[in-house]
Coordinates of C-alpha atoms and ligand atoms in Angstrom, one line a residue:
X277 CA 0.0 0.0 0.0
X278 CA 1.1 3.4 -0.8
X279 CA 1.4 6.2 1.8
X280 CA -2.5 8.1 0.3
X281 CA -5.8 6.4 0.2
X282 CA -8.5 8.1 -1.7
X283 CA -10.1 10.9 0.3
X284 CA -12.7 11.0 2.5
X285 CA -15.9 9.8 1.2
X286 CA -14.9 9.1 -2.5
X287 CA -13.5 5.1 -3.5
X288 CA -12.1 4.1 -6.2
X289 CA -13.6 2.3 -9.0
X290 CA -11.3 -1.0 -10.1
X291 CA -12.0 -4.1 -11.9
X292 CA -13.5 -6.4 -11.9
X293 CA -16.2 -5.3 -10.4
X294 CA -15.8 -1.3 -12.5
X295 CA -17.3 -3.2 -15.4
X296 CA -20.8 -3.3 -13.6
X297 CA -20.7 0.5 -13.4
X298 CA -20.2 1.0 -16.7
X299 CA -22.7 -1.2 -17.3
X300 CA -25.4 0.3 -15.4
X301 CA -24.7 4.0 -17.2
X302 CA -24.7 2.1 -20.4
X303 CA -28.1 0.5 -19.1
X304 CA -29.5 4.2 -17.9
X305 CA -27.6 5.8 -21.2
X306 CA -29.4 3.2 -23.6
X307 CA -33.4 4.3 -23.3
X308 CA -32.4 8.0 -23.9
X309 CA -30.5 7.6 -26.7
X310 CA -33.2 5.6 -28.1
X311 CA -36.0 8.7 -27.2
X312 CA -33.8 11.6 -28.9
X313 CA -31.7 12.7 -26.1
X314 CA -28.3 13.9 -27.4
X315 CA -25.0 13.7 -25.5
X316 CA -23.9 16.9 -23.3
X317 CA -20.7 17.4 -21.1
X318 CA -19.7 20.0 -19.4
X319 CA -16.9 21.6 -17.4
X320 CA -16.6 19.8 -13.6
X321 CA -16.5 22.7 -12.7
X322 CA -18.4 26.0 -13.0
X323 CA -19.1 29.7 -11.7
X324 CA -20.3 29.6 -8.0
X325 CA -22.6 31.5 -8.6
X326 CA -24.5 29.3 -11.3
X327 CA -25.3 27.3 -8.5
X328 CA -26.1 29.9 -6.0
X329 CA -28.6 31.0 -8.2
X330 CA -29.7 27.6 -9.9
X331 CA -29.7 25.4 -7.3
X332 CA -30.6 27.6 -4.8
X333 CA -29.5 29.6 -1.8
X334 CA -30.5 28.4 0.8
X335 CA -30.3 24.5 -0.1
X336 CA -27.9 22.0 1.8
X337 CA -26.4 21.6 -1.6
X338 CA -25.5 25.4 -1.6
X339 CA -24.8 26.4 1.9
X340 CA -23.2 23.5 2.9
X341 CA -22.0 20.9 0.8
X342 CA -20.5 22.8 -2.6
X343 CA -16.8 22.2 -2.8
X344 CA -16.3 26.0 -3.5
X345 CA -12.9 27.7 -4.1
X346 CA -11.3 30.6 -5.8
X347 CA -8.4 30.5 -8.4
X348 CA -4.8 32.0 -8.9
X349 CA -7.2 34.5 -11.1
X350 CA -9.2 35.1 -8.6
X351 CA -12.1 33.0 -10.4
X352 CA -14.5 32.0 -7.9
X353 CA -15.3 28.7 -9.0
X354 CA -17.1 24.9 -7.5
X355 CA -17.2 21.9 -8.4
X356 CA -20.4 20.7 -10.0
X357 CA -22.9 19.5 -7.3
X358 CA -25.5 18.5 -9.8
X359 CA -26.1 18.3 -13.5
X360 CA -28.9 20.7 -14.0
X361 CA -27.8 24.3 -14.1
X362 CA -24.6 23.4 -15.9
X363 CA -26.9 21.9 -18.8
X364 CA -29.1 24.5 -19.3
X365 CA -26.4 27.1 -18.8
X366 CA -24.6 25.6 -21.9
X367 CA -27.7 25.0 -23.6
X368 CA -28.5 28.6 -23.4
X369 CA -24.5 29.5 -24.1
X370 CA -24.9 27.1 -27.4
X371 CA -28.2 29.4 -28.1
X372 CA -29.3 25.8 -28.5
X373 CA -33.0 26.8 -27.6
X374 CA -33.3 29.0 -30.7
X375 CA -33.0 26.2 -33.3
X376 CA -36.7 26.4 -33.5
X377 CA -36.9 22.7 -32.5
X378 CA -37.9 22.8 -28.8
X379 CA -37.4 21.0 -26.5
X380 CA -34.2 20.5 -26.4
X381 CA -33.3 16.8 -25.3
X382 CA -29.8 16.0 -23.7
X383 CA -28.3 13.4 -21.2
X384 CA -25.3 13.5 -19.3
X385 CA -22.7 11.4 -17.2
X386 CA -20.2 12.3 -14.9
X387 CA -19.2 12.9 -11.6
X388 CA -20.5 15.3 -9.2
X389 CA -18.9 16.7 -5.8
X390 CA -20.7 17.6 -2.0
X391 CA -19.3 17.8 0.7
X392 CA -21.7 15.4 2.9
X393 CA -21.4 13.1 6.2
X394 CA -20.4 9.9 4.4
X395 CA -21.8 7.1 4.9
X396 CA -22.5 3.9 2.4
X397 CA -24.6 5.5 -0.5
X398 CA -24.0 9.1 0.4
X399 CA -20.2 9.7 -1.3
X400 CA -18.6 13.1 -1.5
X401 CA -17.6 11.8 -5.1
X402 CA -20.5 10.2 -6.8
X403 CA -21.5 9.4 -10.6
X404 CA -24.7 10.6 -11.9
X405 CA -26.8 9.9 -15.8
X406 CA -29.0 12.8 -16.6
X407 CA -31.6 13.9 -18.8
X408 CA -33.0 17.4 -19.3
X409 CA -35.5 17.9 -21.7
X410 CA -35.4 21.6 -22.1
X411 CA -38.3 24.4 -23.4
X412 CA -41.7 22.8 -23.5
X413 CA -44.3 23.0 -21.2
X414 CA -46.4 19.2 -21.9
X415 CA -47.2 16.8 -19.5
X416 CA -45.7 13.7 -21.9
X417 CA -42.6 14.9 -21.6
X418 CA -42.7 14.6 -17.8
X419 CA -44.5 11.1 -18.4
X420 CA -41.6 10.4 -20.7
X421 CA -38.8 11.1 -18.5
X422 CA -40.1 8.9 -15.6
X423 CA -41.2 6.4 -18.4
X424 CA -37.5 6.2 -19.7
X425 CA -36.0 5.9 -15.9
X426 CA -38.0 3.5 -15.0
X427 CA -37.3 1.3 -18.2
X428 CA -33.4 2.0 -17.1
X429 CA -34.0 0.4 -14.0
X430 CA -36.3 -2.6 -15.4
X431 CA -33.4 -3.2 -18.0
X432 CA -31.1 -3.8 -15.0
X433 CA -33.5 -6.3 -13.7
X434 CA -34.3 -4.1 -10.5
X435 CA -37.9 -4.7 -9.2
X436 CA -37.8 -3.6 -5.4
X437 CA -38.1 0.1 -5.8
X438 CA -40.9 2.4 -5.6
X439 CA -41.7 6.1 -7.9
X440 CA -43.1 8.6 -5.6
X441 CA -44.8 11.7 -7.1
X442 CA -45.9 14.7 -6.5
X443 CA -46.5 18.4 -7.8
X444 CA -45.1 21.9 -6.5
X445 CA -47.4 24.0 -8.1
X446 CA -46.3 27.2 -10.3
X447 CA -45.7 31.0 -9.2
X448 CA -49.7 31.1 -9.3
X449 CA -50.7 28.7 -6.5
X450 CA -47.1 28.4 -4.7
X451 CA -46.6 31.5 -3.2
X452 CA -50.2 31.2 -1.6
X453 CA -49.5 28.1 -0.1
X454 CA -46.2 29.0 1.0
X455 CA -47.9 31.7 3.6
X456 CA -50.0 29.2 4.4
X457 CA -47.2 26.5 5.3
X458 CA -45.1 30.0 7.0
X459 CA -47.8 30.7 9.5
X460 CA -48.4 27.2 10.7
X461 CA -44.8 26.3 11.1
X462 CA -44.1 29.3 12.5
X463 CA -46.2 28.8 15.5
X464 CA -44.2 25.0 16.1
X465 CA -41.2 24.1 18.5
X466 CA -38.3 24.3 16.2
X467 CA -34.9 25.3 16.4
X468 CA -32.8 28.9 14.9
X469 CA -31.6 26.9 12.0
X470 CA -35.4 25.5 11.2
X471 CA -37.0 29.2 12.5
X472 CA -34.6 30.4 9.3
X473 CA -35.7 28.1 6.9
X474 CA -39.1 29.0 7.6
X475 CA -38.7 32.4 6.1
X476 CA -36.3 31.3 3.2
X477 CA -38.2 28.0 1.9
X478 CA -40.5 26.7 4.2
X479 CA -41.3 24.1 1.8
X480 CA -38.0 22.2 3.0
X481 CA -39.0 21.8 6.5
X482 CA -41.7 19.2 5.4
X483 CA -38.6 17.5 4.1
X484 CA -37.2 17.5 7.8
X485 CA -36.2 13.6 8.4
X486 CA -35.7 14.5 12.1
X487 CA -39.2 12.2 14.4
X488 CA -39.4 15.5 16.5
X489 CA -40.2 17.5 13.3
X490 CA -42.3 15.3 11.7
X491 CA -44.4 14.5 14.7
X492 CA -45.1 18.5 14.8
X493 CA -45.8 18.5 10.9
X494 CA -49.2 16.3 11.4
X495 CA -51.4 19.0 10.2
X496 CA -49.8 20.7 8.1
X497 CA -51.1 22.2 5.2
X498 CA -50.6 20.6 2.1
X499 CA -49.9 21.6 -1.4
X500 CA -52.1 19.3 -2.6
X501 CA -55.2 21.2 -1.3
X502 CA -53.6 24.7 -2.6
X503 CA -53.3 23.7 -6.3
X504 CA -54.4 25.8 -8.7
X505 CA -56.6 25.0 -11.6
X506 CA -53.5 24.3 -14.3
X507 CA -51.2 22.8 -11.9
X508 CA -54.0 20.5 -11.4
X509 CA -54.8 19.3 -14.8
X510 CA -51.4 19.3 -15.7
X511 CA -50.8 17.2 -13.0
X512 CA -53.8 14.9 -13.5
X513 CA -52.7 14.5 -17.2
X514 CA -48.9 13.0 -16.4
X515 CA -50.9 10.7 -13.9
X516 CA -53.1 9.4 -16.5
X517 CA -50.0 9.2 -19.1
X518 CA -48.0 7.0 -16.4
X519 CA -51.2 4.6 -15.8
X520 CA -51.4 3.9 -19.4
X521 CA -47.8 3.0 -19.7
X522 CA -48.0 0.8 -16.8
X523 CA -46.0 2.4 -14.5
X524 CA -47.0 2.0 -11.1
X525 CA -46.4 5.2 -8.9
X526 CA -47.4 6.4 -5.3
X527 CA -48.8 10.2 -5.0
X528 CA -46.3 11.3 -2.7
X529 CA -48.0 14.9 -1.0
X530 CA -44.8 15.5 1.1
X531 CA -42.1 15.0 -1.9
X532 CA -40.4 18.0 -2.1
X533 CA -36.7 17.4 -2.9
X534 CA -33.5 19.2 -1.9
X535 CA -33.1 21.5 -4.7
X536 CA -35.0 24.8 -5.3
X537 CA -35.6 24.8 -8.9
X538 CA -38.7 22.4 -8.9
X539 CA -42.1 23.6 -10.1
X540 CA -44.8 21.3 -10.9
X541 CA -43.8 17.4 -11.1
X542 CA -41.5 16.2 -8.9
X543 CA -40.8 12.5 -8.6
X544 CA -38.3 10.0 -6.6
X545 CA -37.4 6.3 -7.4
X546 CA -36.7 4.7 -4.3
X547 CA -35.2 1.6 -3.7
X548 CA -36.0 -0.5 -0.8
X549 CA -33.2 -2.6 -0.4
X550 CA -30.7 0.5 0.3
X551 CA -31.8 1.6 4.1
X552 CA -31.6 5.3 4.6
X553 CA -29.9 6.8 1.4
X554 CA -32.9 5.1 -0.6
X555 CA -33.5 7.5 -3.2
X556 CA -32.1 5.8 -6.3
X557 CA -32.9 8.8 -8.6
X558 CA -35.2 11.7 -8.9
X559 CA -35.9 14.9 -10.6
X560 CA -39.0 17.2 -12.1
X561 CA -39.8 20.3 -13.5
X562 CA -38.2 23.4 -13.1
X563 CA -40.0 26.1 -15.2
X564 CA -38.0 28.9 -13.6
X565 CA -34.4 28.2 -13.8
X566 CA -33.6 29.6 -17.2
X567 CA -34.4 33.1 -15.6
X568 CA -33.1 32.3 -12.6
X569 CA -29.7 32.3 -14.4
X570 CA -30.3 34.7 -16.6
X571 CA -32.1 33.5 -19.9
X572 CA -35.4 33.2 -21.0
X573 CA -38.2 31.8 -20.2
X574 CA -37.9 27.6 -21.0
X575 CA -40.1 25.7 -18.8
X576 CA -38.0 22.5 -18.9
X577 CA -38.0 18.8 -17.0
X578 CA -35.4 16.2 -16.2
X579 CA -33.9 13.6 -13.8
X580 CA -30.5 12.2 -12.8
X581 CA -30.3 8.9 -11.7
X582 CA -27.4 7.9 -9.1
X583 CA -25.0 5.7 -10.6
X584 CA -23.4 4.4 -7.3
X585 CA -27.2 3.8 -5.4
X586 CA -28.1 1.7 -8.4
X587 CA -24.7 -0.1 -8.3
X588 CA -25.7 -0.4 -4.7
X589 CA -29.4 -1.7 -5.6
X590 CA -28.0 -4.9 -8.1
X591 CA -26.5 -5.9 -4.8
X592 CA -29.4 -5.4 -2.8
X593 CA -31.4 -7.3 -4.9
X594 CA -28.9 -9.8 -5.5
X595 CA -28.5 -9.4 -9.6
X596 CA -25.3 -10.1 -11.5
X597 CA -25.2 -8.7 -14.3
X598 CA -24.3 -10.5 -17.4
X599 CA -21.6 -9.1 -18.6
X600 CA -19.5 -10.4 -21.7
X601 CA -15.7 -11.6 -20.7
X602 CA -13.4 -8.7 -21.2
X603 CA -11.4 -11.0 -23.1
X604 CA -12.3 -14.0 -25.6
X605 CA -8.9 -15.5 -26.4
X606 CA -5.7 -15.5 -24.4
X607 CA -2.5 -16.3 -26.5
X608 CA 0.7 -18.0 -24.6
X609 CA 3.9 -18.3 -26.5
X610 CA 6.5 -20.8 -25.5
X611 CA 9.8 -19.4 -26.5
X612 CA 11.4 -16.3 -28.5
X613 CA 9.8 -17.3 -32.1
X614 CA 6.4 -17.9 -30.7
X615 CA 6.1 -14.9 -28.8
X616 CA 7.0 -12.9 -32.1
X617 CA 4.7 -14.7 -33.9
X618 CA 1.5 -14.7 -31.6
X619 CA 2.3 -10.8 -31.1
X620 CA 1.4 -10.8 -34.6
X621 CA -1.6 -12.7 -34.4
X622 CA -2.9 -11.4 -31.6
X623 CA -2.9 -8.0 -33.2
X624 CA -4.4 -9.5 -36.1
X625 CA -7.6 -10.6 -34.1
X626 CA -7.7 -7.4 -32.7
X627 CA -8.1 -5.8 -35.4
X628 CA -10.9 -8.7 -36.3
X629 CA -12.5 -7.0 -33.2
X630 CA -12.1 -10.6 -31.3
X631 CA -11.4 -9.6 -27.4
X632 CA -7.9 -10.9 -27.3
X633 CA -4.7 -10.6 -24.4
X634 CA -1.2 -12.1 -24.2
X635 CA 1.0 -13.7 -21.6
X636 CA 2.9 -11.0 -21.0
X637 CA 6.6 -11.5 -19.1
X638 CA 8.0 -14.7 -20.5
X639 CA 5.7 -16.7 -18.1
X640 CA 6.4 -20.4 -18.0
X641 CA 3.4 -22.3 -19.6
X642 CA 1.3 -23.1 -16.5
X643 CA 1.6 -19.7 -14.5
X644 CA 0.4 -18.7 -18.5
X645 CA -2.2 -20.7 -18.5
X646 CA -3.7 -19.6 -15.1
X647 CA -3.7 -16.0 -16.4
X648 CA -5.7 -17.2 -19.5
X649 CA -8.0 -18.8 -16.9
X650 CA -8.0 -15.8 -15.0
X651 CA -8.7 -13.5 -17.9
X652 CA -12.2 -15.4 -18.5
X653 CA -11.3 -16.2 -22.1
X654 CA -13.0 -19.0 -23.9
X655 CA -9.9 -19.7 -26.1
X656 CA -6.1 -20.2 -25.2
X657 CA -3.8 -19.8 -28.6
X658 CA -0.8 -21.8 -27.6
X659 CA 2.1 -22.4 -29.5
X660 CA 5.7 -23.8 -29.1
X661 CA 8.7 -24.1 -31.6
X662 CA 7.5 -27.6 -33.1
X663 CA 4.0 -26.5 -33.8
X664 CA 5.5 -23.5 -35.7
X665 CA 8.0 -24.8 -37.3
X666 CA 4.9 -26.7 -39.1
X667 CA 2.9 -23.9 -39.2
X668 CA 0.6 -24.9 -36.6
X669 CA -0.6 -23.1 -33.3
X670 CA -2.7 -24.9 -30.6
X671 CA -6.1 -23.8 -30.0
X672 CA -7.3 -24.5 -26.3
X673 CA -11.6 -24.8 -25.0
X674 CA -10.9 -23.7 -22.1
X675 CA -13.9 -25.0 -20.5
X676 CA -13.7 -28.2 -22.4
X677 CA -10.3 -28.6 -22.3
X678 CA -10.8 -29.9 -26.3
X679 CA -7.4 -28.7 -28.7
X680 CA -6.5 -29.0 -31.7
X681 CA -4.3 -27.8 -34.2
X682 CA -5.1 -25.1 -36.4
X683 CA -2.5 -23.5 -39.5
X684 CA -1.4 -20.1 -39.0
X685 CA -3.1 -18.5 -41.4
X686 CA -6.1 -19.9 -40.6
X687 CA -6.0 -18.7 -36.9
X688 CA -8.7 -15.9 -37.0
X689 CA -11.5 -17.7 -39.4
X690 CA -11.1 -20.8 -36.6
X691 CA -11.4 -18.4 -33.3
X692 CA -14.6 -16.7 -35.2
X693 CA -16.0 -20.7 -35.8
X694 CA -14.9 -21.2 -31.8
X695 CA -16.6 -18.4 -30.6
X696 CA -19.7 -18.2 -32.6
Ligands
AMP1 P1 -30.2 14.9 -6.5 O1 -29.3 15.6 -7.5 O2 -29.9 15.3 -5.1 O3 -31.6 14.9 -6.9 O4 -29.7 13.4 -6.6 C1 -30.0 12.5 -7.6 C2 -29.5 11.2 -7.4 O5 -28.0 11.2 -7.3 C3 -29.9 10.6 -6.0 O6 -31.1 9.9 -6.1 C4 -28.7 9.6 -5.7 O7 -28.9 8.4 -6.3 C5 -27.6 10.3 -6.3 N1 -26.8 11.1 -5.3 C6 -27.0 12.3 -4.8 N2 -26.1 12.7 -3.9 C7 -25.3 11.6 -3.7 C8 -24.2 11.3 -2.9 N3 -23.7 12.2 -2.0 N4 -23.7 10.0 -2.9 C9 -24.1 9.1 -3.8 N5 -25.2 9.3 -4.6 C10 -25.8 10.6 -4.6

């Protein structure tokens, strides 16, 4: 071991079992490419103040947990806490929304930074697939974004988790409510911190995991009964879309999420395998944030779905996935010639695009051979100075333990017949 670890909160990511990640953002990745979604990255890192105003002032994510920090330049900079506000801030910098072909549909992958308490499933280094469907205001494209993360998770064979929903209403009905929830919590027991949040977004004390919060919360009014008229249909129409897809959800009144962007739909997928950092994924609409930061109006909707939680979920649920052996055919020379040789042809069935490794090292034949074991091929291509000087190699079943000889030239047309 060397003198450093990774830091705090963050792990590394380091075969074999890296190969499942990468499967599960291919798994989340796949639907969305499939539905029109085009590929976005962005910087790691990005104004503070994108995400002051973005995510929202007076969020955990913002007042506590952004890895902020200010350059030789005296940029003042943070690392991305989230995928949102850097997507539609390069959206708007791409003038992407004035194509005339709205809305706007990109995913994302990448890693994102807070600075939580760690614990398993909460990392201060974490991976994250998003989808932002950006400048239209229609109740399928919620539909379709909860439609499409729920098919990632299906696709992985997950079962055990649960979509909670809910809506936040609009700048109509919101504000209303918001009085509403301001007098009643302000005449509970709560602490400074909570009195503050009261005043600054009172909608996050409902959110409060804490039993002597919650216990005082029995009463409290709900959004639900303060929704106005369009909030409602609207609402009522994503509802209806989900049922007719099949996809099972729970109306989740309380749902209010950590970020302040959200109008409208909100949802969650939970997991409930994971304990208490459950929520798999989550997202909804945020109709303000384009003018939050500065642009126009682009009432928009998307998701992110945690890459390490779903990891985290396969386990839970006890799915491998099946994976395809990084490598199909392992060659082992034995001696000078047949190493320069099987270089050759194991370049050659590179290039064939067969999966294809060497015994590296001058390794005797059996330490070889437990590498080619070890590497999960199917094939061993053996060969020693007789077979070659009669143009022969040795090819090896592995599982069988079957070999026979097979010409040189030949070698690639009889791994494609092996492996087929
Ligand atoms: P959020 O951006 O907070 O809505 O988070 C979306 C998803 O990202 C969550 O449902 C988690 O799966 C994942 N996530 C958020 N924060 C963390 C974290 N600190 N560690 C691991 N996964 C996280």
């Amino acid at each position: 071991m060397s003198t450093f670890q990774a830091p705090k909160g963050t792990y590394d990511l380091i075969p074999p079992s890296s190969a499942t990640y990468l499967a599960v953002r291919e798994a989340i990745a796949a639907p969305l490419r499939n539905s029109g979604y085009g590929y976005i990255e962005t910087p790691g890192f990005e104004n503070v103040e994108l995400f002051a105003r973005g995510v929202g002032e007076s969020t955990d994510i913002v007042t506590k947990e952004m890895y902020a920090f200010e350059t030789k330049g005296g940029d003042k900079l943070a690392l991305r806490p989230e995928g949102t506000a850097s997507t539609l801030r390069a959206a708007l910098e791409a003038n992407l929304h004035k194509g005339g072909n709205l809305p706007v549909k990109l995913w994302y992958s990448g890693s994102y930074y807070r600075y939580e308490r760690p614990q398993k499933g909460r990392y201060r280094h974490f991976s994250q697939v998003g989808a932002e469907a950006i400048g239209v205001e229609d109740p399928a494209l919620d539909a379709e974004l909860i439609i499409l993360a729920n098919q990632s998770y299906r696709s992985l064979g997950l079962s055990d988790f649960r979509i909670l929903l809910n809506s936040l209403g609009d700048q109509e009905c919101r504000p209303v409510y918001r009085a509403a929830l301001q007098d009643f919590l302000r005449g509970l027991e709560l602490d400074e911190e909570t009195r503050r949040r009261i005043e600054i977004n009172p909608l996050r004390v409902l959110d409060d995991k804490r039993e002597s919060v919650q216990e005082q919360l029995i009463g409290a009014p709900m959004l639900r009964d303060y929704l106005c008229e369009a909030c409602k249909t609207y609402h009522e129409q994503v509802r209806e879309l989900l049922t007719a897809a099949g996809v099972a959800f729970e109306d989740d009144p309380k749902l209010v999420r950590g970020l302040d962007y959200y109008t409208r739909t909100t949802f969650e997928f939970v997991h409930d395998g994971l304990g208490s950092q459950s929520a798999v994924g989550g997202g909804g609409r945020y109709d303000g944030l384009s003018e939050m930061i500065g642009g126009p109006a682009l009432p928009s909707v998307g998701w992110a779905l945690g890459v390490d939680r779903t990891v985290l979920a396969l386990e839970a649920e006890g799915i491998t996935l099946d994976l395809p052996a990084a490598t199909s055919v392992y060659a082992v020379p034995l001696g000078e010639e047949a190493r320069r040789v099987l270089f050759g042809k194991v370049t050659e069935l590179r290039l064939a695009g067969v999966a294809t490794d060497f015994a590296y090292g001058g390794k005797g034949l059996k330490n070889a051979m437990k590498s080619a074991n070890r590497s999960g091929a199917r094939l061993a291509l053996v060969a020693g100075e007789r077979d070659l000087a009669e143009g022969l190699v040795q090819l090896k079943d592995l599982q069988s333990g079957e070999q026979t000889a097979v010409a040189l030239d030949a070698v690639v047309d009889e791994v494609r017949r092996a492996l087929a």
